[in-house]
Amino acid sequence: MPRKLRLDEQGGRYHVLNRGNYREWIFADERAKEAFERTLFEACERSGWVLHAYCIMSNHYHLALETPKGNLSEGMRWLQSVFARRFNGFRKETGHLFQGRFRSLTVENDMRMAWLSHYIHLNPVRAGLCPSADLADYRWSSYWYLKQKAGRPKFLNLETGLAGAGGLKDTPAGRRKYGDYLNWLQEDEPTRKDMAFERMSKGWAIGTREYQTDVAAYNRKQRPRVKRTYAEARKARNLLWTATLDRCLGVVRKREADIKQEPKSAAWKVGIAAFMKRYEMTTNSWLKGQLNMGTDAGVSRYATEAMAGQRPDALEYYKKLTAKIKY
């Protein structure tokens, strides 16, 4: 059966979720959860996503995402493939980790996004992993960061959930009241029903019936044009990458002739590759071809080594590019 094509929307709001293949417990131990959280945070930084809520369970995850750049599919491809590679490398295993690419439901507005945040934060309680009174101690959830304001990533926006719990502010009092609110919500079945908790992971959209109908109609209308839209998106992406590469070459004072003549692992090439992978989510395959760097695996290894400090000259080029090219 062919894959279902996705229409990504600039500024789109989504509930994104996926399960382990055959419902396997891929996050069974703390190291796996930590690795997925770290990869998720990298994906948010690379993609420019706003993360409103997340929860990592034993065999699945939930994300409440906003995509200012309209790059949900590209970012999720990076997130799941990079985590799978890291996971399989650590376990010395092969094969698919997840049931499929991922599921995504569009979210109508900020109010529905707040309800989704409550739903995600209460996930460990529904699964019997902890009582609602101890929810703040569940480490692998955005709710854990509520009391860790100084250590929160910039892309993690918990104010949506706070605002949707009665206009609470991100203050000690507001955060305490949000905990009380979740305790109350877990015990108040009619309110959870009004918020459509039972539908948060079903269907194609989270919102009013009119909104769901509009989304379905829009998807049907756009379906014949999706392939062309994807092709146009790929073309636009390649043009953007080419423009960024030109800027990088200007900063390091290199020309196209240098690309062909200098070694595949030249420090400046590795610095550019690391920079573009970090800020543009550029693929190893594209960088390999444009920078004459040999193989996809080589590009990945060189860039990883540079960021780990094992290629200090390349890291200096990366730092120079970061200082000169602002995002």
Tab-separated table of C-alpha atoms in Angstrom:
chain	number	residue	atom	x	y	z
A	1	MET	CA	0.000	0.000	0.000
A	2	PRO	CA	1.521	3.365	-0.979
A	3	ARG	CA	2.352	5.881	1.700
A	4	LYS	CA	-0.168	8.578	2.437
A	5	LEU	CA	1.217	11.907	1.272
A	6	ARG	CA	1.201	14.751	3.773
A	7	LEU	CA	0.504	18.437	3.324
A	8	ASP	CA	2.710	20.414	5.682
A	9	GLU	CA	1.476	23.830	6.729
A	10	GLN	CA	3.472	26.876	7.784
A	11	GLY	CA	2.413	27.697	11.330
A	12	GLY	CA	0.574	24.376	11.552
A	13	ARG	CA	-0.319	22.844	14.909
A	14	TYR	CA	-0.126	19.072	15.278
A	15	HIS	CA	-0.532	16.160	17.630
A	16	VAL	CA	2.223	13.808	16.505
A	17	LEU	CA	2.499	10.274	17.834
A	18	ASN	CA	3.978	6.905	17.007
A	19	ARG	CA	4.403	3.469	18.564
A	20	GLY	CA	7.165	0.914	18.551
A	21	ASN	CA	7.004	-1.623	15.755
A	22	TYR	CA	4.704	-4.488	16.814
A	23	ARG	CA	4.131	-2.365	19.961
A	24	GLU	CA	7.631	-3.197	21.191
A	25	TRP	CA	8.827	-1.340	24.288
A	26	ILE	CA	11.506	0.689	22.544
A	27	PHE	CA	11.687	3.142	25.475
A	28	ALA	CA	11.793	0.434	28.127
A	29	ASP	CA	14.858	1.795	29.927
A	30	GLU	CA	15.851	5.291	30.974
A	31	ARG	CA	18.742	5.498	28.520
A	32	ALA	CA	16.400	4.980	25.564
A	33	LYS	CA	14.040	7.678	26.833
A	34	GLU	CA	16.950	10.057	27.383
A	35	ALA	CA	18.273	9.375	23.878
A	36	PHE	CA	14.887	10.041	22.287
A	37	GLU	CA	14.404	13.253	24.291
A	38	ARG	CA	17.854	14.461	23.256
A	39	THR	CA	17.154	13.657	19.588
A	40	LEU	CA	13.743	15.344	19.819
A	41	PHE	CA	15.340	18.503	21.197
A	42	GLU	CA	17.893	18.472	18.377
A	43	ALA	CA	15.054	18.106	15.848
A	44	CYS	CA	13.214	21.077	17.365
A	45	GLU	CA	16.322	23.251	17.132
A	46	ARG	CA	17.111	22.168	13.577
A	47	SER	CA	13.524	22.545	12.360
A	48	GLY	CA	12.621	25.725	14.212
A	49	TRP	CA	9.671	23.925	15.822
A	50	VAL	CA	7.781	25.167	18.866
A	51	LEU	CA	7.211	22.261	21.253
A	52	HIS	CA	4.140	22.858	23.436
A	53	ALA	CA	4.101	19.472	25.172
A	54	TYR	CA	5.589	16.003	24.896
A	55	CYS	CA	5.590	12.696	26.746
A	56	ILE	CA	7.766	9.630	26.211
A	57	MET	CA	6.156	6.401	27.362
A	58	SER	CA	7.453	2.836	27.220
A	59	ASN	CA	6.370	1.995	23.675
A	60	HIS	CA	5.150	5.292	22.204
A	61	TYR	CA	5.469	9.060	22.314
A	62	HIS	CA	3.190	12.099	22.038
A	63	LEU	CA	4.196	15.559	20.768
A	64	ALA	CA	2.239	18.819	20.570
A	65	LEU	CA	4.108	20.702	17.852
A	66	GLU	CA	3.888	23.972	15.976
A	67	THR	CA	5.801	24.272	12.686
A	68	PRO	CA	6.504	27.912	11.712
A	69	LYS	CA	8.452	26.738	8.636
A	70	GLY	CA	5.926	24.135	7.487
A	71	ASN	CA	8.479	21.322	7.741
A	72	LEU	CA	6.732	18.658	9.818
A	73	SER	CA	7.489	15.753	7.461
A	74	GLU	CA	11.120	16.684	6.958
A	75	GLY	CA	11.729	17.205	10.663
A	76	MET	CA	9.998	13.977	11.652
A	77	ARG	CA	11.947	12.041	9.043
A	78	TRP	CA	15.149	13.346	10.632
A	79	LEU	CA	13.961	12.678	14.207
A	80	GLN	CA	12.895	9.073	13.689
A	81	SER	CA	15.708	8.053	11.358
A	82	VAL	CA	18.455	9.554	13.526
A	83	PHE	CA	17.025	8.039	16.708
A	84	ALA	CA	16.646	4.634	15.002
A	85	ARG	CA	20.246	4.774	13.830
A	86	ARG	CA	21.491	5.698	17.287
A	87	PHE	CA	19.288	3.118	18.989
A	88	ASN	CA	20.252	0.282	16.657
A	89	GLY	CA	23.909	1.249	16.853
A	90	PHE	CA	23.834	1.132	20.638
A	91	ARG	CA	21.928	-2.159	20.723
A	92	LYS	CA	23.840	-3.589	17.748
A	93	GLU	CA	20.525	-4.409	16.098
A	94	THR	CA	18.847	-3.686	12.765
A	95	GLY	CA	15.292	-3.182	11.588
A	96	HIS	CA	12.434	-0.725	11.946
A	97	LEU	CA	11.753	0.735	15.385
A	98	PHE	CA	8.412	2.403	14.721
A	99	GLN	CA	5.124	1.191	13.243
A	100	GLY	CA	5.403	3.640	10.377
A	101	ARG	CA	6.533	7.157	9.651
A	102	PHE	CA	4.277	8.797	12.277
A	103	ARG	CA	0.683	9.898	12.784
A	104	SER	CA	-0.298	13.543	12.872
A	105	LEU	CA	-3.583	15.249	13.689
A	106	THR	CA	-3.973	18.943	12.908
A	107	VAL	CA	-5.096	21.119	15.835
A	108	GLU	CA	-7.647	23.877	15.333
A	109	ASN	CA	-6.485	26.656	17.671
A	110	ASP	CA	-4.587	27.568	20.842
A	111	MET	CA	-7.417	26.425	23.082
A	112	ARG	CA	-7.387	22.942	21.534
A	113	MET	CA	-3.597	22.966	21.751
A	114	ALA	CA	-3.894	23.645	25.479
A	115	TRP	CA	-6.339	20.754	25.886
A	116	LEU	CA	-3.926	18.548	23.959
A	117	SER	CA	-1.134	19.636	26.319
A	118	HIS	CA	-3.233	18.588	29.335
A	119	TYR	CA	-3.971	15.256	27.644
A	120	ILE	CA	-0.277	14.648	26.966
A	121	HIS	CA	0.810	15.669	30.463
A	122	LEU	CA	-1.694	13.248	32.020
A	123	ASN	CA	-0.527	10.335	29.870
A	124	PRO	CA	1.592	8.685	32.615
A	125	VAL	CA	-1.383	8.818	34.979
A	126	ARG	CA	-3.713	7.142	32.479
A	127	ALA	CA	-1.069	4.463	31.888
A	128	GLY	CA	-0.781	3.779	35.616
A	129	LEU	CA	2.856	4.834	35.802
A	130	CYS	CA	2.224	7.331	38.589
A	131	PRO	CA	-0.628	9.013	40.475
A	132	SER	CA	-1.524	12.536	39.379
A	133	ALA	CA	-0.128	13.897	42.665
A	134	ASP	CA	3.336	12.642	41.637
A	135	LEU	CA	3.099	13.684	38.003
A	136	ALA	CA	5.767	16.370	38.367
A	137	ASP	CA	8.295	13.626	39.154
A	138	TYR	CA	7.752	11.790	35.870
A	139	ARG	CA	11.004	12.717	34.165
A	140	TRP	CA	10.224	12.111	30.485
A	141	SER	CA	7.556	14.738	29.928
A	142	SER	CA	7.421	18.459	29.276
A	143	TYR	CA	5.520	18.753	32.569
A	144	TRP	CA	8.774	17.904	34.376
A	145	TYR	CA	10.262	21.089	32.904
A	146	LEU	CA	7.473	23.215	34.340
A	147	LYS	CA	9.438	23.644	37.566
A	148	GLN	CA	12.768	23.731	35.738
A	149	LYS	CA	12.328	27.142	34.123
A	150	ALA	CA	16.029	28.004	34.063
A	151	GLY	CA	16.870	24.721	32.322
A	152	ARG	CA	14.084	24.754	29.725
A	153	PRO	CA	15.039	24.755	26.055
A	154	LYS	CA	14.012	27.954	24.252
A	155	PHE	CA	11.719	26.075	21.889
A	156	LEU	CA	9.688	24.520	24.745
A	157	ASN	CA	6.610	26.722	25.231
A	158	LEU	CA	4.638	25.625	28.293
A	159	GLU	CA	2.641	28.844	28.436
A	160	THR	CA	-0.008	27.381	26.116
A	161	GLY	CA	-0.991	24.754	28.678
A	162	LEU	CA	-0.858	27.276	31.518
A	163	ALA	CA	-3.047	29.757	29.660
A	164	GLY	CA	-5.537	26.999	28.852
A	165	ALA	CA	-5.938	26.174	32.525
A	166	GLY	CA	-7.627	29.437	33.432
A	167	GLY	CA	-5.144	32.017	32.197
A	168	LEU	CA	-2.317	30.933	34.516
A	169	LYS	CA	1.078	32.607	34.244
A	170	ASP	CA	4.534	31.057	34.183
A	171	THR	CA	5.212	31.994	37.791
A	172	PRO	CA	5.714	29.834	40.905
A	173	ALA	CA	2.065	30.379	41.830
A	174	GLY	CA	0.854	29.707	38.288
A	175	ARG	CA	2.913	26.534	37.975
A	176	ARG	CA	1.621	25.283	41.344
A	177	LYS	CA	-1.966	25.977	40.301
A	178	TYR	CA	-1.416	24.118	37.033
A	179	GLY	CA	-0.462	21.022	39.034
A	180	ASP	CA	-3.668	21.405	41.049
A	181	TYR	CA	-5.582	21.841	37.795
A	182	LEU	CA	-4.234	18.580	36.333
A	183	ASN	CA	-5.072	16.740	39.569
A	184	TRP	CA	-8.625	18.060	39.332
A	185	LEU	CA	-8.903	17.330	35.602
A	186	GLN	CA	-7.838	13.717	36.071
A	187	GLU	CA	-10.759	13.242	38.484
A	188	ASP	CA	-13.308	15.234	36.456
A	189	GLU	CA	-14.565	12.922	33.729
A	190	PRO	CA	-17.226	15.308	32.308
A	191	THR	CA	-14.593	17.995	31.661
A	192	ARG	CA	-12.269	15.509	30.017
A	193	LYS	CA	-15.195	14.448	27.860
A	194	ASP	CA	-15.907	18.077	26.938
A	195	MET	CA	-12.259	18.406	25.915
A	196	ALA	CA	-12.655	15.260	23.774
A	197	PHE	CA	-9.810	13.398	25.467
A	198	GLU	CA	-11.027	10.134	23.952
A	199	ARG	CA	-10.549	11.601	20.450
A	200	MET	CA	-7.108	13.183	20.925
A	201	SER	CA	-5.314	10.309	19.174
A	202	LYS	CA	-8.015	9.402	16.638
A	203	GLY	CA	-9.005	10.718	13.255
A	204	TRP	CA	-7.211	13.462	11.351
A	205	ALA	CA	-7.971	16.660	13.263
A	206	ILE	CA	-8.555	17.990	16.782
A	207	GLY	CA	-11.272	20.619	16.844
A	208	THR	CA	-14.921	21.298	16.242
A	209	ARG	CA	-16.913	19.150	13.844
A	210	GLU	CA	-16.919	22.038	11.364
A	211	TYR	CA	-13.133	22.260	11.530
A	212	GLN	CA	-12.729	18.520	11.013
A	213	THR	CA	-15.064	18.681	8.014
A	214	ASP	CA	-13.099	21.590	6.551
A	215	VAL	CA	-9.798	19.747	7.014
A	216	ALA	CA	-11.155	16.616	5.354
A	217	ALA	CA	-12.534	18.639	2.427
A	218	TYR	CA	-9.274	20.528	2.021
A	219	ASN	CA	-7.240	17.309	2.022
A	220	ARG	CA	-9.510	15.756	-0.610
A	221	LYS	CA	-9.247	18.879	-2.773
A	222	GLN	CA	-5.473	19.037	-2.483
A	223	ARG	CA	-4.756	15.333	-2.954
A	224	PRO	CA	-4.361	15.508	-6.774
A	225	ARG	CA	-1.860	18.350	-6.339
A	226	VAL	CA	0.155	16.871	-3.504
A	227	LYS	CA	2.776	15.130	-5.639
A	228	ARG	CA	3.402	18.322	-7.567
A	229	THR	CA	3.520	20.265	-4.317
A	230	TYR	CA	6.097	17.868	-2.899
A	231	ALA	CA	8.210	18.180	-6.034
A	232	GLU	CA	8.024	21.961	-5.807
A	233	ALA	CA	8.923	21.808	-2.121
A	234	ARG	CA	11.973	19.666	-2.876
A	235	LYS	CA	13.036	22.086	-5.592
A	236	ALA	CA	12.624	25.066	-3.256
A	237	ARG	CA	14.543	23.234	-0.533
A	238	ASN	CA	17.426	22.496	-2.893
A	239	LEU	CA	17.533	26.129	-3.990
A	240	LEU	CA	17.674	27.213	-0.349
A	241	TRP	CA	20.481	24.760	0.396
A	242	THR	CA	22.405	25.954	-2.668
A	243	ALA	CA	22.068	29.578	-1.581
A	244	THR	CA	23.279	28.717	1.926
A	245	LEU	CA	26.209	26.754	0.520
A	246	ASP	CA	27.189	29.767	-1.587
A	247	ARG	CA	27.154	31.924	1.546
A	248	CYS	CA	29.269	29.372	3.386
A	249	LEU	CA	31.810	29.244	0.564
A	250	GLY	CA	32.032	33.022	0.697
A	251	VAL	CA	32.713	32.985	4.429
A	252	VAL	CA	35.499	30.370	4.168
A	253	ARG	CA	36.799	31.948	0.926
A	254	LYS	CA	36.527	28.874	-1.234
A	255	ARG	CA	35.343	28.371	-4.809
A	256	GLU	CA	33.765	25.525	-6.748
A	257	ALA	CA	37.199	24.598	-8.088
A	258	ASP	CA	38.371	24.036	-4.504
A	259	ILE	CA	35.523	21.580	-3.950
A	260	LYS	CA	36.872	19.310	-6.683
A	261	GLN	CA	40.550	19.730	-5.887
A	262	GLU	CA	40.724	19.503	-2.108
A	263	PRO	CA	40.360	16.298	-0.008
A	264	LYS	CA	36.960	14.853	0.806
A	265	SER	CA	37.552	15.411	4.519
A	266	ALA	CA	39.064	18.908	4.222
A	267	ALA	CA	38.398	20.827	7.437
A	268	TRP	CA	36.450	23.584	5.691
A	269	LYS	CA	34.219	21.047	3.927
A	270	VAL	CA	33.502	19.279	7.205
A	271	GLY	CA	32.786	22.610	8.914
A	272	ILE	CA	30.289	23.566	6.208
A	273	ALA	CA	28.654	20.124	6.356
A	274	ALA	CA	28.270	20.308	10.135
A	275	PHE	CA	26.838	23.829	9.880
A	276	MET	CA	24.316	22.985	7.169
A	277	LYS	CA	23.230	19.761	8.880
A	278	ARG	CA	22.694	21.739	12.090
A	279	TYR	CA	20.865	24.770	10.739
A	280	GLU	CA	19.298	23.617	7.452
A	281	MET	CA	18.724	19.888	8.101
A	282	THR	CA	20.647	19.287	4.882
A	283	THR	CA	20.895	15.609	3.989
A	284	ASN	CA	24.171	13.715	3.897
A	285	SER	CA	23.451	12.704	0.313
A	286	TRP	CA	23.113	16.308	-0.896
A	287	LEU	CA	26.230	17.439	0.963
A	288	LYS	CA	28.190	14.481	-0.377
A	289	GLY	CA	27.420	15.487	-3.937
A	290	GLN	CA	27.789	19.243	-3.578
A	291	LEU	CA	31.009	19.148	-1.525
A	292	ASN	CA	32.592	16.054	-3.102
A	293	MET	CA	32.853	14.295	0.267
A	294	GLY	CA	32.723	10.666	-0.829
A	295	THR	CA	29.849	8.835	0.877
A	296	ASP	CA	26.786	9.614	2.978
A	297	ALA	CA	28.331	7.749	5.906
A	298	GLY	CA	31.522	9.744	5.531
A	299	VAL	CA	29.685	13.069	5.697
A	300	SER	CA	27.827	11.951	8.811
A	301	ARG	CA	30.984	10.659	10.512
A	302	TYR	CA	33.089	13.720	9.693
A	303	ALA	CA	30.426	16.147	10.944
A	304	THR	CA	29.837	14.150	14.128
A	305	GLU	CA	33.549	14.024	14.858
A	306	ALA	CA	33.859	17.766	14.291
A	307	MET	CA	31.044	18.585	16.726
A	308	ALA	CA	32.607	16.217	19.273
A	309	GLY	CA	35.902	18.130	19.078
A	310	GLN	CA	37.754	15.330	17.315
A	311	ARG	CA	38.338	17.545	14.266
A	312	PRO	CA	39.275	20.878	15.875
A	313	ASP	CA	40.103	22.631	12.590
A	314	ALA	CA	36.690	21.731	11.184
A	315	LEU	CA	35.020	22.879	14.410
A	316	GLU	CA	36.707	26.274	14.027
A	317	TYR	CA	35.199	26.604	10.550
A	318	TYR	CA	31.787	25.635	12.003
A	319	LYS	CA	32.108	28.323	14.674
A	320	LYS	CA	33.134	30.910	12.083
A	321	LEU	CA	30.082	30.100	9.952
A	322	THR	CA	27.803	30.256	13.001
A	323	ALA	CA	29.159	33.723	13.852
A	324	LYS	CA	28.860	35.064	10.305
A	325	ILE	CA	25.573	33.519	9.137
A	326	LYS	CA	22.718	34.375	11.469
A	327	TYR	CA	19.424	32.476	11.820
